[in-house]
mmCIF file with all atom_site columns, C-alpha atoms in Angstrom:
data_model
loop_
_atom_site.group_PDB
_atom_site.id
_atom_site.type_symbol
_atom_site.label_atom_id
_atom_site.label_alt_id
_atom_site.label_comp_id
_atom_site.label_asym_id
_atom_site.label_entity_id
_atom_site.label_seq_id
_atom_site.pdbx_PDB_ins_code
_atom_site.Cartn_x
_atom_site.Cartn_y
_atom_site.Cartn_z
_atom_site.occupancy
_atom_site.B_iso_or_equiv
_atom_site.pdbx_formal_charge
_atom_site.auth_seq_id
_atom_site.auth_comp_id
_atom_site.auth_asym_id
_atom_site.auth_atom_id
_atom_site.pdbx_PDB_model_num
ATOM 1  C CA . MET E 1 1  ? 89.824 96.385  111.447 1.00 46.00 ? 1  MET E CA 1
ATOM 2  C CA . SER E 1 2  ? 87.618 97.637  108.645 1.00 49.00 ? 2  SER E CA 1
ATOM 3  C CA . VAL E 1 3  ? 87.741 96.903  104.960 1.00 53.00 ? 3  VAL E CA 1
ATOM 4  C CA . ASP E 1 4  ? 86.891 99.725  102.607 1.00 59.00 ? 4  ASP E CA 1
ATOM 5  C CA . ARG E 1 5  ? 85.553 98.569  99.273  1.00 54.00 ? 5  ARG E CA 1
ATOM 6  C CA . SER E 1 6  ? 85.224 100.876 96.336  1.00 65.00 ? 6  SER E CA 1
ATOM 7  C CA . ASP E 1 7  ? 83.634 98.193  94.140  1.00 64.00 ? 7  ASP E CA 1
ATOM 8  C CA . LEU E 1 8  ? 79.997 97.131  94.390  1.00 66.00 ? 8  LEU E CA 1
ATOM 9  C CA . PRO E 1 9  ? 79.037 93.690  95.737  1.00 63.00 ? 9  PRO E CA 1
ATOM 10 C CA . ARG E 1 10 ? 78.914 90.986  93.080  1.00 64.00 ? 10 ARG E CA 1
ATOM 11 C CA . THR E 1 11 ? 75.412 90.350  91.723  1.00 67.00 ? 11 THR E CA 1
ATOM 12 C CA . HIS E 1 12 ? 76.236 87.550  89.266  1.00 70.00 ? 12 HIS E CA 1
ATOM 13 C CA . VAL E 1 13 ? 78.856 84.922  88.529  1.00 70.00 ? 13 VAL E CA 1
ATOM 14 C CA . VAL E 1 14 ? 80.011 83.766  85.095  1.00 74.00 ? 14 VAL E CA 1
ATOM 15 C CA . THR E 1 15 ? 79.929 79.963  84.960  1.00 74.00 ? 15 THR E CA 1
ATOM 16 C CA . SER E 1 16 ? 80.248 77.220  82.396  1.00 72.00 ? 16 SER E CA 1
ATOM 17 C CA . GLY E 1 17 ? 76.940 75.633  83.393  1.00 77.00 ? 17 GLY E CA 1
ATOM 18 C CA . THR E 1 18 ? 73.438 76.230  84.688  1.00 86.00 ? 18 THR E CA 1
ATOM 19 C CA . PHE E 1 19 ? 73.065 76.203  88.457  1.00 86.00 ? 19 PHE E CA 1
ATOM 20 C CA . ALA E 1 20 ? 69.726 76.360  90.258  1.00 87.00 ? 20 ALA E CA 1
ATOM 21 C CA . ALA E 1 21 ? 68.521 76.059  93.827  1.00 87.00 ? 21 ALA E CA 1
ATOM 22 C CA . VAL E 1 22 ? 66.524 72.986  94.775  1.00 87.00 ? 22 VAL E CA 1
ATOM 23 C CA . PRO E 1 23 ? 65.172 73.903  98.222  1.00 87.00 ? 23 PRO E CA 1
ATOM 24 C CA . GLN E 1 24 ? 62.970 70.781  98.352  1.00 88.00 ? 24 GLN E CA 1
ATOM 25 C CA . GLY E 1 25 ? 66.156 68.719  98.588  1.00 83.00 ? 25 GLY E CA 1
ATOM 26 C CA . PHE E 1 26 ? 67.238 70.451  101.791 1.00 82.00 ? 26 PHE E CA 1
ATOM 27 C CA . GLU E 1 27 ? 64.083 70.390  103.916 1.00 80.00 ? 27 GLU E CA 1
ATOM 28 C CA . GLY E 1 28 ? 66.118 69.922  107.098 1.00 81.00 ? 28 GLY E CA 1
ATOM 29 C CA . ALA E 1 29 ? 67.865 73.238  106.547 1.00 83.00 ? 29 ALA E CA 1
ATOM 30 C CA . LYS E 1 30 ? 66.489 76.371  108.162 1.00 82.00 ? 30 LYS E CA 1
ATOM 31 C CA . GLY E 1 31 ? 64.987 79.172  106.052 1.00 87.00 ? 31 GLY E CA 1
ATOM 32 C CA . SER E 1 32 ? 67.319 80.577  103.423 1.00 87.00 ? 32 SER E CA 1
ATOM 33 C CA . LEU E 1 33 ? 69.976 77.904  104.078 1.00 87.00 ? 33 LEU E CA 1
ATOM 34 C CA . ARG E 1 34 ? 67.958 75.652  101.745 1.00 88.00 ? 34 ARG E CA 1
ATOM 35 C CA . TYR E 1 35 ? 69.057 77.908  98.858  1.00 87.00 ? 35 TYR E CA 1
ATOM 36 C CA . VAL E 1 36 ? 72.835 78.034  99.481  1.00 87.00 ? 36 VAL E CA 1
ATOM 37 C CA . LEU E 1 37 ? 73.769 74.847  97.571  1.00 88.00 ? 37 LEU E CA 1
ATOM 38 C CA . LYS E 1 38 ? 72.954 75.023  93.869  1.00 88.00 ? 38 LYS E CA 1
ATOM 39 C CA . PRO E 1 39 ? 73.710 71.895  91.830  1.00 89.00 ? 39 PRO E CA 1
ATOM 40 C CA . GLU E 1 40 ? 74.607 72.109  88.152  1.00 89.00 ? 40 GLU E CA 1
ATOM 41 C CA . PHE E 1 41 ? 72.015 71.100  85.551  1.00 89.00 ? 41 PHE E CA 1
ATOM 42 C CA . GLN E 1 42 ? 72.751 70.192  81.942  1.00 87.00 ? 42 GLN E CA 1
ATOM 43 C CA . THR E 1 43 ? 70.370 69.514  79.089  1.00 87.00 ? 43 THR E CA 1
ATOM 44 C CA . VAL E 1 44 ? 71.144 66.311  77.203  1.00 88.00 ? 44 VAL E CA 1
ATOM 45 C CA . PRO E 1 45 ? 69.544 65.726  73.777  1.00 90.00 ? 45 PRO E CA 1
ATOM 46 C CA . VAL E 1 46 ? 67.615 62.471  73.382  1.00 92.00 ? 46 VAL E CA 1
ATOM 47 C CA . PRO E 1 47 ? 69.325 60.405  70.656  1.00 92.00 ? 47 PRO E CA 1
ATOM 48 C CA . GLY E 1 48 ? 67.144 60.216  67.558  1.00 92.00 ? 48 GLY E CA 1
ATOM 49 C CA . HIS E 1 49 ? 64.739 62.915  68.838  1.00 91.00 ? 49 HIS E CA 1
ATOM 50 C CA . ASN E 1 50 ? 66.387 66.296  68.354  1.00 82.00 ? 50 ASN E CA 1
ATOM 51 C CA . GLN E 1 51 ? 63.374 68.150  69.726  1.00 88.00 ? 51 GLN E CA 1
ATOM 52 C CA . LEU E 1 52 ? 63.550 66.316  73.089  1.00 93.00 ? 52 LEU E CA 1
ATOM 53 C CA . ALA E 1 53 ? 66.025 66.702  75.925  1.00 91.00 ? 53 ALA E CA 1
ATOM 54 C CA . THR E 1 54 ? 66.495 65.324  79.411  1.00 90.00 ? 54 THR E CA 1
ATOM 55 C CA . TRP E 1 55 ? 68.165 66.824  82.482  1.00 87.00 ? 55 TRP E CA 1
ATOM 56 C CA . ALA E 1 56 ? 71.474 65.580  83.827  1.00 88.00 ? 56 ALA E CA 1
ATOM 57 C CA . VAL E 1 57 ? 72.923 66.585  87.192  1.00 87.00 ? 57 VAL E CA 1
ATOM 58 C CA . PRO E 1 58 ? 76.698 66.142  87.177  1.00 84.00 ? 58 PRO E CA 1
ATOM 59 C CA . ARG E 1 59 ? 77.944 65.397  90.674  1.00 82.00 ? 59 ARG E CA 1
ATOM 60 C CA . GLY E 1 60 ? 81.283 67.142  90.202  1.00 80.00 ? 60 GLY E CA 1
ATOM 61 C CA . HIS E 1 61 ? 80.050 70.738  90.311  1.00 80.00 ? 61 HIS E CA 1
ATOM 62 C CA . ALA E 1 62 ? 77.931 72.803  92.677  1.00 84.00 ? 62 ALA E CA 1
ATOM 63 C CA . LEU E 1 63 ? 77.668 76.489  93.382  1.00 86.00 ? 63 LEU E CA 1
ATOM 64 C CA . LEU E 1 64 ? 77.664 77.781  96.957  1.00 87.00 ? 64 LEU E CA 1
ATOM 65 C CA . ASP E 1 65 ? 75.550 80.929  96.869  1.00 86.00 ? 65 ASP E CA 1
ATOM 66 C CA . LEU E 1 66 ? 76.429 82.556  100.182 1.00 85.00 ? 66 LEU E CA 1
ATOM 67 C CA . ALA E 1 67 ? 74.587 85.722  99.171  1.00 83.00 ? 67 ALA E CA 1
ATOM 68 C CA . ALA E 1 68 ? 71.343 83.701  99.346  1.00 85.00 ? 68 ALA E CA 1
ATOM 69 C CA . VAL E 1 69 ? 71.742 83.207  103.104 1.00 85.00 ? 69 VAL E CA 1
ATOM 70 C CA . HIS E 1 70 ? 70.023 85.563  105.535 1.00 86.00 ? 70 HIS E CA 1
ATOM 71 C CA . LEU E 1 71 ? 72.142 86.048  108.630 1.00 84.00 ? 71 LEU E CA 1
ATOM 72 C CA . ASN E 1 72 ? 69.082 85.548  110.849 1.00 85.00 ? 72 ASN E CA 1
ATOM 73 C CA . ASP E 1 73 ? 68.949 81.924  109.668 1.00 85.00 ? 73 ASP E CA 1
ATOM 74 C CA . LEU E 1 74 ? 72.419 81.107  111.013 1.00 83.00 ? 74 LEU E CA 1
ATOM 75 C CA . ASP E 1 75 ? 72.467 79.410  114.382 1.00 78.00 ? 75 ASP E CA 1
ATOM 76 C CA . GLN E 1 76 ? 75.625 80.125  116.379 1.00 75.00 ? 76 GLN E CA 1
ATOM 77 C CA . ALA E 1 77 ? 75.431 76.760  118.152 1.00 76.00 ? 77 ALA E CA 1
ATOM 78 C CA . THR E 1 78 ? 75.370 74.940  114.806 1.00 64.00 ? 78 THR E CA 1
ATOM 79 C CA . LEU E 1 79 ? 78.276 76.945  113.409 1.00 60.00 ? 79 LEU E CA 1
#
């Protein structure tokens, strides 16, 4: 069975937050698999110091970027 697609592959996703890869957090993963999970980051102003902000990482949202995975990095035994 084949699937014919007239539309182009998606190159971006509209989200309500900022999501970024943190490959250092997934050192046990092989190659590009370290980039598949992208946690959300939010800037939080420091009270009383409008020019300063800190980073918050809400635990309720993450983006799975399957387009970041190279098929060569998938191990059939692991799947």
